[in-house]
Structure formats: structure tokens, C-alpha cells
Coordinates of C-alpha atoms in Angstrom, one line a residue:
X1 CA 121.5 85.9 113.1
X2 CA 120.7 82.2 112.5
X3 CA 119.2 81.3 109.2
X4 CA 117.9 78.5 107.2
X5 CA 120.3 75.9 105.5
X6 CA 118.6 76.1 102.8
X7 CA 119.3 80.4 102.7
X8 CA 122.4 79.9 103.7
X9 CA 123.8 77.9 100.7
X10 CA 121.7 81.1 98.1
X11 CA 124.0 83.5 100.8
X12 CA 126.9 81.6 100.1
X13 CA 126.6 81.4 96.1
X14 CA 125.5 85.4 96.1
X15 CA 128.8 86.3 98.1
X16 CA 130.6 84.5 94.5
X17 CA 128.7 87.2 92.7
X18 CA 129.2 90.4 91.7
X19 CA 127.9 93.0 92.8
X20 CA 126.1 90.9 96.1
X21 CA 129.5 90.9 97.5
X22 CA 129.2 94.4 97.9
X23 CA 126.3 94.2 100.3
X24 CA 126.9 94.1 103.6
X25 CA 126.2 90.7 105.3
X26 CA 122.6 92.0 107.5
X27 CA 121.9 93.0 102.9
X28 CA 123.0 89.3 101.4
X29 CA 121.3 87.5 104.0
X30 CA 117.8 90.0 103.4
X31 CA 118.5 89.1 99.8
X32 CA 119.5 85.7 100.3
X33 CA 115.6 85.0 102.4
X34 CA 113.9 86.7 99.8
X35 CA 114.9 84.6 96.4
X36 CA 112.2 81.8 95.0
X37 CA 113.8 79.3 93.1
X38 CA 112.7 78.2 89.4
X39 CA 114.0 75.0 87.7
X40 CA 113.6 75.6 83.8
X41 CA 114.2 73.0 81.0
X42 CA 115.9 73.4 77.9
X43 CA 113.8 75.0 74.8
X44 CA 111.6 76.4 77.6
X45 CA 110.7 80.5 76.6
X46 CA 107.3 81.1 77.9
X47 CA 106.6 82.5 81.7
X48 CA 110.5 83.1 82.7
X49 CA 109.9 86.7 82.2
X50 CA 106.9 88.0 83.7
X51 CA 106.9 91.9 83.1
X52 CA 104.3 92.2 85.0
X53 CA 105.2 91.3 87.7
X54 CA 109.4 91.4 87.1
X55 CA 111.6 90.0 89.1
X56 CA 115.8 90.5 89.4
X57 CA 116.7 86.5 87.7
X58 CA 120.0 84.9 89.1
X59 CA 121.3 81.9 87.1
X60 CA 122.3 79.0 89.7
X61 CA 123.0 76.2 87.3
X62 CA 122.2 76.1 83.2
X63 CA 122.1 79.0 80.3
X64 CA 119.9 80.9 78.9
X65 CA 119.2 83.4 76.1
X66 CA 117.8 86.7 75.9
X67 CA 116.5 87.9 72.5
X68 CA 114.3 91.0 71.3
X69 CA 111.0 91.3 70.1
X70 CA 112.4 90.3 66.5
X71 CA 114.4 87.8 67.8
X72 CA 117.9 89.3 67.9
X73 CA 119.9 88.0 70.4
X74 CA 120.8 90.5 73.4
X75 CA 123.1 88.2 75.9
X76 CA 124.0 85.3 76.8
X77 CA 123.6 84.3 80.3
X78 CA 125.1 81.9 82.1
X79 CA 125.8 80.6 86.1
X80 CA 126.4 84.2 88.1
X81 CA 124.9 85.8 85.1
X82 CA 121.8 88.3 85.3
X83 CA 118.4 89.3 82.9
X84 CA 115.0 90.6 84.2
X85 CA 116.8 94.1 85.5
X86 CA 115.8 96.5 82.6
X87 CA 112.2 96.6 83.5
X88 CA 112.8 96.7 87.4
X89 CA 115.5 99.6 86.3
X90 CA 113.1 101.9 83.9
X91 CA 109.3 100.4 84.8
X92 CA 109.0 99.9 81.0
X93 CA 107.5 96.3 79.8
X94 CA 110.3 96.0 78.1
X95 CA 109.4 93.0 75.4
X96 CA 112.1 90.9 75.8
X97 CA 112.3 87.1 75.8
X98 CA 114.5 84.6 77.2
X99 CA 114.8 81.3 76.0
X100 CA 116.5 78.2 77.8
X101 CA 119.7 76.6 76.3
X102 CA 120.5 74.6 79.0
X103 CA 118.6 72.5 81.8
X104 CA 118.6 75.5 84.5
X105 CA 118.2 76.7 88.0
X106 CA 116.9 80.6 88.3
X107 CA 117.1 82.5 91.8
X108 CA 114.2 85.5 91.4
X109 CA 114.5 88.3 93.9
X110 CA 111.3 90.1 93.7
X111 CA 111.4 94.2 92.7
X112 CA 110.7 95.4 96.2
X113 CA 113.8 93.8 97.2
X114 CA 115.7 95.0 94.6
X115 CA 115.0 98.3 95.2
X116 CA 115.7 98.2 98.4
X117 CA 119.1 96.7 97.8
X118 CA 119.6 99.9 94.9
X119 CA 119.0 102.1 97.4
X120 CA 121.3 101.1 100.3
X121 CA 124.6 100.1 98.4
X122 CA 126.1 102.6 95.5
X123 CA 128.1 100.0 94.0
X124 CA 125.1 97.6 93.7
X125 CA 123.3 100.3 92.2
X126 CA 125.4 101.3 89.8
X127 CA 126.5 97.5 88.1
X128 CA 123.1 97.2 87.3
X129 CA 122.7 100.8 85.5
X130 CA 126.1 99.8 83.6
X131 CA 125.3 96.5 82.8
X132 CA 121.6 97.9 81.5
X133 CA 123.7 100.8 79.9
X134 CA 126.0 98.1 78.0
X135 CA 122.9 95.9 77.2
X136 CA 121.6 99.0 75.5
X137 CA 125.4 99.9 73.3
X138 CA 125.3 96.7 72.2
X139 CA 121.8 96.2 71.0
X140 CA 122.3 99.1 68.9
X141 CA 126.2 98.2 67.6
X142 CA 124.3 94.7 65.9
X143 CA 120.8 96.4 65.0
X144 CA 120.4 96.3 61.0
X145 CA 122.3 99.7 60.0
X146 CA 120.1 100.2 56.5
X147 CA 117.7 101.8 58.9
X148 CA 115.1 102.2 55.1
X149 CA 114.6 98.4 55.7
X150 CA 114.0 98.4 59.3
X151 CA 111.4 101.2 59.7
X152 CA 107.8 100.3 60.2
X153 CA 104.5 101.0 58.9
X154 CA 103.9 102.7 61.9
X155 CA 106.4 105.1 61.1
X156 CA 104.9 106.1 58.2
X157 CA 101.2 106.8 58.6
X158 CA 99.8 109.1 61.1
X159 CA 96.3 110.3 60.4
X160 CA 93.2 108.7 61.6
X161 CA 91.5 105.8 58.7
X162 CA 88.8 107.1 56.5
X163 CA 85.7 104.6 56.8
X164 CA 82.6 103.8 55.3
X165 CA 79.8 101.0 55.4
X166 CA 79.3 99.3 52.6
X167 CA 75.7 100.5 52.4
X168 CA 76.5 104.0 51.5
X169 CA 75.7 105.0 48.0
X170 CA 79.0 105.7 45.7
X171 CA 78.2 109.9 45.7
X172 CA 78.3 109.9 50.0
X173 CA 81.7 108.2 49.5
X174 CA 83.1 110.8 47.0
X175 CA 82.1 113.8 48.9
X176 CA 83.7 112.3 52.1
X177 CA 87.0 111.5 50.4
X178 CA 86.8 114.7 48.9
X179 CA 86.2 116.8 52.3
X180 CA 88.7 114.3 53.7
X181 CA 91.1 115.0 50.8
X182 CA 92.1 111.1 50.4
X183 CA 91.8 109.1 47.3
X184 CA 90.7 105.6 48.9
X185 CA 88.1 104.7 51.8
X186 CA 88.4 102.0 53.7
X187 CA 85.6 99.5 54.0
X188 CA 83.9 98.1 57.3
X189 CA 81.1 95.8 58.6
X190 CA 79.4 95.9 62.0
X191 CA 82.3 94.4 63.9
X192 CA 84.3 97.5 62.6
X193 CA 85.7 94.7 60.7
X194 CA 87.9 95.7 57.4
X195 CA 85.9 94.3 54.4
X196 CA 86.5 96.3 51.4
X197 CA 88.6 99.1 50.0
X198 CA 87.1 101.9 47.8
X199 CA 90.0 103.6 45.1
X200 CA 89.7 106.8 42.8
X201 CA 90.5 104.3 40.0
X202 CA 87.6 102.3 41.3
X203 CA 85.4 105.1 40.9
X204 CA 86.5 105.5 37.1
X205 CA 86.7 102.2 36.7
X206 CA 83.8 100.4 37.9
X207 CA 81.1 103.5 38.3
X208 CA 82.2 105.6 35.6
X209 CA 83.5 103.7 32.7
X210 CA 80.7 101.2 33.6
X211 CA 77.4 103.8 33.2
X212 CA 76.6 103.1 36.6
X213 CA 74.5 105.7 39.0
X214 CA 75.4 107.6 42.1
X215 CA 73.8 105.6 44.1
X216 CA 75.6 102.2 43.8
X217 CA 76.2 100.4 46.9
X218 CA 79.5 100.6 47.7
X219 CA 79.5 96.8 48.3
X220 CA 78.8 96.3 44.5
X221 CA 82.0 98.0 43.1
X222 CA 84.4 97.3 46.3
X223 CA 87.5 95.8 46.1
X224 CA 86.9 92.6 48.4
X225 CA 90.4 90.4 48.2
X226 CA 92.5 92.7 50.2
X227 CA 96.0 92.5 50.7
X228 CA 97.1 94.4 53.8
X229 CA 99.8 94.8 56.4
X230 CA 100.0 95.4 60.6
X231 CA 101.2 98.6 61.8
X232 CA 104.9 96.4 62.8
X233 CA 105.5 95.1 59.4
X234 CA 108.3 96.2 57.5
X235 CA 108.2 98.9 55.3
X236 CA 110.5 97.2 53.1
X237 CA 107.8 94.2 53.0
X238 CA 104.9 96.4 52.6
X239 CA 107.1 98.1 49.5
X240 CA 107.7 94.2 47.8
X241 CA 103.3 93.4 48.6
X242 CA 102.5 96.7 46.6
X243 CA 104.6 96.1 43.9
X244 CA 104.2 92.5 43.4
X245 CA 100.5 93.3 43.8
X246 CA 100.6 96.5 41.8
X247 CA 98.6 98.4 44.2
X248 CA 98.9 101.8 45.7
X249 CA 96.9 101.6 48.5
X250 CA 97.6 99.0 51.0
X251 CA 95.3 98.7 54.3
X252 CA 97.2 99.0 57.9
X253 CA 95.1 96.7 60.1
X254 CA 95.5 95.7 64.2
X255 CA 92.9 92.3 65.2
X256 CA 91.2 92.8 61.4
X257 CA 90.2 96.1 62.2
X258 CA 92.1 99.1 60.6
X259 CA 94.2 101.7 61.5
X260 CA 95.7 103.4 58.5
X261 CA 96.4 103.5 54.7
X262 CA 99.5 103.0 53.9
X263 CA 100.5 104.9 50.4
X264 CA 103.0 105.1 47.9
X265 CA 102.9 108.5 48.5
X266 CA 104.3 107.5 52.0
X267 CA 106.9 105.5 50.6
X268 CA 108.2 108.1 48.4
X269 CA 108.2 111.0 52.0
X270 CA 110.2 107.8 53.4
X271 CA 111.9 107.7 50.9
X272 CA 113.0 111.8 50.9
X273 CA 114.2 110.8 54.6
X274 CA 116.8 108.6 53.3
X275 CA 120.4 110.3 52.8
X276 CA 121.4 109.0 49.6
X277 CA 118.0 109.7 48.2
X278 CA 118.4 113.9 49.6
X279 CA 121.8 114.1 47.9
X280 CA 121.3 112.7 44.5
X281 CA 118.3 115.1 44.6
X282 CA 121.0 118.2 46.0
X283 CA 123.1 117.1 42.6
X284 CA 120.3 117.7 40.1
X285 CA 119.7 121.2 41.8
X286 CA 120.7 124.3 39.3
X287 CA 118.8 126.6 41.7
X288 CA 119.1 127.9 45.7
X289 CA 115.1 127.5 44.5
X290 CA 115.6 123.9 44.4
X291 CA 118.2 123.2 46.5
X292 CA 115.4 124.9 49.5
X293 CA 113.3 122.7 48.2
X294 CA 115.1 119.3 48.8
X295 CA 116.5 121.0 52.7
X296 CA 112.9 121.1 53.8
X297 CA 112.8 117.0 54.0
X298 CA 116.3 116.9 56.6
X299 CA 114.2 117.4 59.5
X300 CA 112.5 114.3 58.5
X301 CA 116.3 112.9 57.6
X302 CA 116.7 113.5 61.3
X303 CA 113.6 112.2 63.2
X304 CA 114.2 108.7 60.4
X305 CA 117.5 108.5 62.2
X306 CA 116.9 108.9 65.6
X307 CA 113.8 106.4 65.3
X308 CA 116.1 103.8 63.4
X309 CA 118.3 104.0 67.0
X310 CA 120.7 105.3 64.7
X311 CA 123.8 106.5 67.0
X312 CA 124.6 110.5 67.5
X313 CA 128.0 110.3 66.2
X314 CA 126.7 108.6 63.1
X315 CA 123.6 110.7 62.7
X316 CA 126.0 113.6 63.0
X317 CA 128.3 112.7 59.9
X318 CA 125.1 111.5 57.5
X319 CA 123.6 115.3 58.9
X320 CA 127.2 117.0 57.8
X321 CA 127.4 115.1 54.4
X322 CA 124.2 116.2 53.3
X323 CA 125.1 119.7 54.3
X324 CA 128.6 119.7 52.3
X325 CA 126.5 118.2 49.9
X326 CA 124.5 121.1 49.6
X327 CA 127.3 123.5 50.1
X328 CA 129.1 121.8 46.7
X329 CA 126.5 122.0 45.1
X330 CA 126.0 126.1 45.5
X331 CA 129.6 126.8 45.0
X332 CA 128.9 124.7 41.3
X333 CA 126.2 126.6 41.1
X334 CA 128.2 129.8 41.6
X335 CA 130.9 129.2 39.4
X336 CA 128.6 128.4 37.3
X337 CA 127.2 131.9 37.1
X338 CA 130.6 133.8 37.6
X339 CA 132.4 131.4 35.3
X340 CA 135.4 130.1 36.4
X341 CA 137.5 131.4 39.5
X342 CA 141.0 133.5 38.7
X343 CA 143.0 131.6 40.8
X344 CA 142.5 128.0 43.2
X345 CA 140.6 128.1 46.1
X346 CA 139.6 126.1 49.1
X347 CA 136.2 126.6 50.9
X348 CA 136.3 125.9 54.8
X349 CA 134.1 124.7 57.2
X350 CA 134.5 125.5 60.8
X351 CA 133.1 123.9 64.4
X352 CA 130.1 121.5 64.0
X353 CA 130.1 121.1 60.1
X354 CA 134.3 120.9 60.6
X355 CA 134.0 118.6 63.2
X356 CA 131.2 116.3 61.2
X357 CA 128.6 116.3 64.3
X358 CA 125.5 118.5 63.3
X359 CA 122.1 118.7 64.9
X360 CA 118.9 120.1 64.1
X361 CA 120.5 123.1 65.0
X362 CA 123.0 124.4 62.3
X363 CA 124.1 128.2 61.8
X364 CA 127.2 128.8 59.7
X365 CA 130.5 128.8 59.9
X366 CA 133.1 128.8 57.2
X367 CA 135.5 131.0 55.2
X368 CA 137.4 131.1 51.7
X369 CA 141.1 130.0 51.6
X370 CA 142.5 131.7 48.6
X371 CA 146.1 131.3 46.6
X372 CA 148.6 133.7 47.7
X373 CA 148.4 134.7 43.7
X374 CA 145.0 136.0 43.9
X375 CA 144.9 140.2 43.4
X376 CA 142.7 142.9 45.0
X377 CA 141.0 142.6 41.5
X378 CA 139.6 138.8 41.9
X379 CA 138.2 138.9 45.6
X380 CA 134.9 141.3 43.4
X381 CA 134.8 137.9 42.0
X382 CA 135.4 135.4 45.1
X383 CA 133.2 138.2 47.4
X384 CA 130.3 137.0 44.7
X385 CA 130.8 133.5 45.1
X386 CA 130.7 133.6 49.1
X387 CA 127.6 135.7 49.1
X388 CA 126.1 133.6 46.7
X389 CA 127.0 130.5 48.7
X390 CA 126.0 132.2 52.6
X391 CA 122.5 133.2 51.0
X392 CA 122.0 129.7 49.5
X393 CA 122.7 128.3 53.1
X394 CA 120.1 130.7 54.7
X395 CA 117.7 130.0 52.3
X396 CA 117.9 126.5 53.3
X397 CA 117.7 126.7 56.7
X398 CA 121.7 127.5 58.0
X399 CA 121.1 130.6 59.2
X400 CA 123.9 133.4 58.9
X401 CA 126.4 133.0 61.9
X402 CA 125.4 135.7 64.2
X403 CA 129.1 135.9 64.7
X404 CA 129.8 136.7 60.8
X405 CA 132.4 133.5 60.8
X406 CA 131.0 133.7 57.4
X407 CA 133.3 133.2 53.8
X408 CA 131.1 137.0 52.9
X409 CA 133.1 138.6 56.1
X410 CA 136.6 139.8 54.9
X411 CA 138.4 138.7 57.6
X412 CA 136.6 135.0 56.9
X413 CA 138.0 135.7 53.4
X414 CA 141.8 135.4 53.1
X415 CA 144.8 134.6 50.8
X416 CA 147.2 132.0 52.0
X417 CA 149.5 133.8 53.8
X418 CA 146.8 135.6 55.6
X419 CA 145.1 132.9 57.2
X420 CA 148.7 131.6 58.4
X421 CA 148.9 134.9 59.9
X422 CA 145.7 134.8 61.5
X423 CA 146.4 131.3 63.1
X424 CA 150.0 132.1 64.8
X425 CA 148.6 135.1 65.6
X426 CA 146.1 133.4 67.9
X427 CA 148.9 130.5 69.1
X428 CA 151.3 132.9 69.9
X429 CA 149.4 135.4 71.2
X430 CA 146.8 133.8 72.9
X431 CA 144.1 136.5 73.8
X432 CA 140.5 135.8 75.2
X433 CA 139.5 136.5 71.9
X434 CA 141.9 134.4 69.9
X435 CA 140.8 131.4 72.3
X436 CA 137.2 132.0 72.0
X437 CA 137.7 131.4 68.1
X438 CA 139.6 128.6 68.8
X439 CA 136.8 126.6 69.9
X440 CA 135.8 127.2 65.9
X441 CA 138.7 128.1 63.9
X442 CA 141.0 125.1 65.3
X443 CA 138.0 122.5 63.8
X444 CA 138.2 123.4 60.1
X445 CA 137.9 120.7 57.2
X446 CA 137.9 121.5 53.4
X447 CA 134.9 121.0 51.9
X448 CA 135.6 122.1 48.1
X449 CA 138.0 123.3 46.4
X450 CA 141.8 122.7 46.4
X451 CA 143.3 120.4 48.9
X452 CA 146.6 121.5 48.9
X453 CA 145.7 124.9 49.9
X454 CA 143.7 123.5 53.0
X455 CA 146.9 120.9 53.9
X456 CA 149.2 123.5 53.9
X457 CA 147.4 125.2 55.9
X458 CA 146.6 122.5 58.9
X459 CA 150.1 121.5 58.5
X460 CA 151.2 125.0 59.6
X461 CA 148.9 125.0 62.5
X462 CA 149.5 121.5 64.0
X463 CA 153.3 122.2 63.9
X464 CA 153.0 125.9 65.5
X465 CA 150.0 124.2 68.1
X466 CA 152.6 121.2 68.8
X467 CA 153.9 121.3 72.0
X468 CA 153.3 124.9 72.8
X469 CA 153.1 125.2 76.7
X470 CA 151.6 128.7 76.4
X471 CA 148.9 128.3 73.9
X472 CA 148.0 125.0 75.8
X473 CA 147.9 125.7 79.4
X474 CA 146.2 128.9 78.1
X475 CA 143.4 127.2 75.9
X476 CA 142.9 124.8 78.5
X477 CA 142.4 127.0 81.7
X478 CA 139.7 128.7 78.5
X479 CA 138.0 125.4 78.2
X480 CA 137.9 124.7 82.3
X481 CA 135.4 127.6 82.6
X482 CA 132.4 125.4 81.2
X483 CA 132.3 122.4 83.5
X484 CA 129.5 120.1 83.8
X485 CA 126.1 121.3 85.2
X486 CA 126.2 119.2 89.0
X487 CA 126.1 120.2 92.4
X488 CA 128.2 119.2 95.6
X489 CA 125.6 116.7 96.3
X490 CA 125.6 115.7 92.9
X491 CA 122.0 117.2 91.9
X492 CA 121.5 119.2 88.6
X493 CA 122.4 122.7 88.6
X494 CA 119.2 123.6 86.1
X495 CA 118.4 127.8 84.9
X496 CA 116.5 129.0 87.5
X497 CA 114.4 131.7 85.6
X498 CA 113.9 132.9 82.2
X499 CA 112.7 131.0 79.1
X500 CA 114.7 128.1 80.0
X501 CA 114.0 127.5 83.9
X502 CA 114.8 124.3 85.5
X503 CA 116.7 123.3 81.8
X504 CA 119.8 122.3 81.2
X505 CA 122.4 123.7 78.0
X506 CA 123.2 119.8 77.8
X507 CA 125.4 121.4 74.6
X508 CA 127.4 124.5 76.4
X509 CA 127.8 122.2 79.4
X510 CA 128.3 118.2 78.4
X511 CA 129.2 118.3 75.1
X512 CA 131.4 121.1 74.5
X513 CA 134.0 120.4 77.3
X514 CA 134.2 117.1 75.8
X515 CA 134.6 118.8 72.6
X516 CA 137.4 120.6 73.9
X517 CA 139.4 118.0 75.9
X518 CA 139.6 116.0 72.4
X519 CA 140.7 119.7 70.7
X520 CA 143.1 120.3 73.7
X521 CA 145.3 116.6 73.3
X522 CA 144.7 116.9 69.2
X523 CA 146.7 120.1 69.2
X524 CA 149.5 119.4 71.9
X525 CA 150.8 116.7 69.2
X526 CA 150.5 118.3 66.2
X527 CA 147.5 115.8 64.9
X528 CA 145.3 116.4 61.5
X529 CA 141.8 115.0 63.2
X530 CA 139.2 117.1 64.1
X531 CA 136.2 115.0 64.3
X532 CA 136.3 114.6 68.5
X533 CA 135.8 110.9 68.9
X534 CA 138.9 110.1 66.8
X535 CA 141.1 112.7 68.2
X536 CA 140.0 111.0 71.5
X537 CA 141.7 107.8 70.2
X538 CA 145.1 109.5 68.5
X539 CA 145.4 110.4 72.2
X540 CA 145.0 106.8 73.2
X541 CA 148.1 105.9 70.6
X542 CA 150.1 108.9 71.6
X543 CA 149.8 108.0 75.5
X544 CA 148.3 111.1 76.5
X545 CA 144.8 109.2 77.8
X546 CA 144.3 105.3 78.8
X547 CA 142.1 103.3 76.7
X548 CA 139.5 103.3 79.3
X549 CA 139.5 107.1 79.5
X550 CA 139.2 107.4 76.0
X551 CA 135.4 104.8 76.2
X552 CA 134.2 106.7 78.7
X553 CA 134.4 109.9 77.3
X554 CA 133.5 108.5 73.7
X555 CA 130.3 106.8 76.2
X556 CA 129.6 110.3 77.3
X557 CA 129.8 112.1 74.4
X558 CA 127.7 110.0 73.0
X559 CA 124.8 109.5 75.8
X560 CA 124.2 113.5 76.4
X561 CA 124.4 114.2 72.2
X562 CA 122.0 111.2 72.0
X563 CA 119.8 112.8 74.4
X564 CA 120.1 116.3 72.8
X565 CA 118.9 115.1 69.8
X566 CA 116.2 113.2 70.6
X567 CA 115.2 116.5 72.1
X568 CA 115.1 118.3 69.6
X569 CA 113.5 115.5 67.3
X570 CA 110.7 115.4 69.2
X571 CA 110.7 119.7 68.7
X572 CA 110.9 119.0 65.1
X573 CA 107.6 116.6 65.2
X574 CA 106.0 119.2 67.6
X575 CA 106.4 122.0 65.2
X576 CA 109.0 123.8 68.4
X577 CA 112.6 125.0 67.1
X578 CA 115.1 122.8 68.1
X579 CA 117.3 124.1 71.1
X580 CA 119.9 122.5 73.3
X581 CA 117.9 123.0 76.5
X582 CA 116.6 119.6 78.6
X583 CA 114.9 119.6 81.9
X584 CA 116.5 116.4 84.0
X585 CA 112.7 116.0 85.7
X586 CA 111.0 114.9 82.9
X587 CA 114.3 111.8 82.3
X588 CA 113.9 108.1 83.6
X589 CA 115.2 107.5 87.1
X590 CA 118.2 105.5 84.6
X591 CA 118.7 108.7 81.7
X592 CA 119.4 110.8 85.0
X593 CA 121.8 108.5 86.9
X594 CA 123.4 108.1 83.4
X595 CA 123.8 111.3 82.9
X596 CA 125.0 111.8 85.9
X597 CA 127.3 109.0 85.4
X598 CA 128.4 111.2 82.5
X599 CA 128.8 114.3 83.6
X600 CA 131.3 112.7 86.3
X601 CA 133.5 110.8 83.0
X602 CA 133.9 115.1 82.0
X603 CA 135.0 116.8 85.8
X604 CA 137.3 113.7 85.8
X605 CA 138.6 114.3 82.2
X606 CA 138.9 118.3 83.2
X607 CA 141.1 117.3 85.9
X608 CA 143.4 115.3 84.6
X609 CA 143.9 118.0 81.6
X610 CA 144.3 120.7 84.5
X611 CA 147.4 119.0 85.8
X612 CA 148.4 118.1 82.5
X613 CA 148.4 121.2 80.7
X614 CA 147.9 124.3 83.3
X615 CA 151.8 124.4 84.5
X616 CA 152.6 126.6 81.4
X617 CA 150.7 129.3 83.2
X618 CA 153.3 129.2 86.8

């Protein structure tokens, strides 16, 4: 096919750029034929990204920067680089801005052509999806981590504003405030613009104290000189304003119209969603009832962390830290009640709490490791302490373990010698029950008490598991029973009936397999790490995993875990009991694509695990 000189020049340039070099000659020419060329001068920043008409932008010459709505740098794009594609992938009107750093030419490809090229070439499609995922991770990585300082006012104010006209009387407004159970009313004019504010304090100081009558109009007592903020303002900025002006009510406006009222009560509630605040409050409680009250703020902590785009790993560690603090305070209360322990002991955490990756769903997996000098009579003390802590955790929202893996159960309240015998039995006689326990008990951590007792136990376990081919082979075979829910044609395999119809259990079929992989590698080298991502890093150091494979598993773990946490945060917001069941039909096309990629990573890692360890069964 004959093409013009101009199209041929564009085609030659694109042919040198990944992923256009993956296209057939026909589709490369198609792309070049649809290119529009635009020239921009250094310093320009308007009109380059038009989200009403999104396009793929390819830098032919010059240099461009892409910044988010807060002005933070997301990417610097030079010849052969791309931007503008996130809107084409997601359909969302992303509010990034492009700035011209050096005079340059852009090749522009329209949305229809871009989608056609994605549909005909898998490598082309994968390239832009992975580029978008990388940019998202970059944006989160460089986001200010103190989420309390970066939260928006709009995140705190939820109810509709209570408003009144200036000609209403004090008596009428008092009735409104009583009925609406608010301490302030925003006054609006005929154009719905905010023109004044009346608070409880105004009614006391300007009506009662000045002996005005109930028929006094609001226009005579309202505060006219107002300080206000937008919903996009930082909570930190609002706090400074309220402190500077000594006010307790701050109107939230949009184009001069009231949209919400921010109060000091809202700020107190926001502070309660700070893990440092929560842990401090936990340390001040001397009763289960007090801890129960503090624990009610944990769901809001989770939602706050999700809104701040903290990583799933960060969220898991923070929630675990709060749970650790609750557990320690309960143990301290129990010791205060029952006296000092007769022999040293350690409180053990297993499973997700042991791995430091807790979510909104948390039942109890714990035990007590007691010094070998314990006597039969001493167990009465330790049972009392265990019952106090287990009951207290249940009261705080950490439900009793359905399998009774709790310190109050005799099997999981043992002297050191008893725990060693139990673990050695599981390792040397890997029955189906022992393998089931491995996914819980081999992820253990000391939360409180004598660390040396725990270190002694962990050393015994790690030494026994290291290089034990039969145990590792059985552990691997058992772990491989949980595979990602993907069909032969790379379609999602969902539940076909029941309560969770059309959903995936992303914990069971996505996160747990990665945890299993990391655990097996750790046990094979006698590692004492229990956190999944740290285990994967040690596997790289020990040459069991390549750096690329470790990073792929880490990214897959983060992506799937993040999807689950966002899902649980939405359920908490809606008053629904959190679960692990996600409906893939509700995802964007990008998220579905990335989830398939994450499952493919897990599947490949399981295949490598099978080759490496199951020979012990032959």
C-alpha cells in the first residue's frame, strides 16, 4: 500500500518505539495514518490534555512533565515516551496536567484508533496497562505518608448543610436547630449564597445576654464576617484556621454556596482515626469496657487509610499494631487482676496477626507459651489470664476462633517443651491436619512476654524445617491445591450459586497462595521472617527466587490485597459485614486486566514451586 511521505516518516518513527514495534506492518501504517501533529512551546500547560476528547500523546521531540491535581510530579516524558493513556484505559476524567519543559512536537492518536490497536495486539495492550499500573504505584509511593495532613475536608463532613434565610426569627431557627440536632445554622441569601452564620453561642451571647426577644430576625444577630473552606481544602488547613480565629464551626462552600459544616467534633472524630491516637488511648484504658469503646474507631481507621491511598502492606501493619496494643493492654489488665505470673510466659500471635497483615475481618489465632518450670497448679492462673484476654478481644470485635485456636484452649497453652513436641510432630509426621495447621502456626510472633522463650521455640522450628524434603514436599503439594480462579480461556471462575454467586474469594484463591509460596521458601532455608513480603526478599537473597519473580509476587500481593481492602472499606461504610468475595464484573477493564495478570503471576510461581519441592514425594 502506497502512503504519503509524511505518513511514512511517522511510521518509521513509531516503528522504533515500544510497543508500536510489536504491530504488524498493516496496523503500524494504520496508526501512522491517524496521527495528528501538534507543536507546543516551553511553559505551556493548557489544552495539552483534553479529557473531553482523550488521546494517546507520543513525544516526537522536546520534553513534557505530567503532574497531578496537587502539582506533584508523576512523570517526565521525552522523545519516544507517552502520556494521556490513563483516560483511554479507564474512561475516567483523570485531572492530571501536562507542562511543556522544552519546545516539542506531539503525535496524537485518537481514542478509536488506540482501542483498535489494543484489541488486535496483546503486547500493545499489555504495555499500556503495565505502564499505567507503574505510574499508579509511583504516585502512591511519593504521596505524603502522613495521611492526617493530606486528608480533605470533604472526607469528614457527610450530612447536608442546615440553612436558613436571614428574615427568619430566632425562635424559628432555634426550633430548626433542635429538630436537626445541630449547633449552628448557615444563613443564605436569595441567590443561595452564604451570607452569615448563627451558632448556639450566638443565641446565648447576642440574644439571651442582650435581652432580645424571640422575634428578632437572624440578620441582626448573625456573624457576617465569615471564614470558610472548600471541600478540597486540607483538614490541616481547616484546623489552622479554626485555631487561628478561635472558632468551632467552619462553613464548607462551593462557589459561595454552603455544602457542609465542619465542626471541632468532626476534627476529634478524624483524630480518632489516627493509629497513634488510638494506641495512646488504648494505653489509658483500665477495663475491657474502655478498650471496647476505643476499638469502635478501628473501622474508621481502616477507611481513613484507604482514602489516603496507603498501601495494603502499610494498612496491614498499622491494623496489626493497633491489635497488638489492645492485646498487651488486656494482658496487663489481667496481670493487674490476677497477680504476677508464677513463671515467665509469652503470648503468641498466629496467622494474619503473626504475619502483620490484618484486614477488616479478624478472628483470633493466639496461644500461650509458658516456661518449663510451670506446675499443674500454675495452669489455673494462665487459664484465667487467657480467658480474660480472649473474652476481651471478642468484646473488642476480634471474634473467637471457630477452630478454637486460642490461648484458652489447653492444646494452645503449653510449656516450651510441649510446643516443641507439637511442631516437631507436624514437621516429621506431616499429616493432612498438620499441613492445615502449618498455614496458621508457622506464621507466629511474640506479642507480649518473655522473648527468649519464643526465640528458643522458633529456633527449634526453623532448624527442623530447614531442608526437610519430605515436609516441604507435602507442604507444597497441600499449598498447590489452592489455585487462582482462572479458566482455560483466561476467564474468571466465579461462584455459580449460593450467597456469594458471581464472586471470587480473593483471599482464598489469590492472597493465601502467595502467603503459602513465601512460607515454603522461608521454611526451606530456616528463615525466621514471618511477614510475606520480607520472606520473598529473603528468598531472593538465598537465590531461591529471582528479583523479577519476587517483585512480581510482591506487586500481585499488593494489588489483590488492595482490591480486598477497598471492598471491605465500602462494606463498612454501608454497614455490611466485611468479606473477601469480590464481583469482577464491577471492576474497570483495567482492574480486570491487572487481576488476570496478578493471578498469572501466582500461577507461574506455583509451577516453579512444584518443580523445586515436590520431588520429595517421588
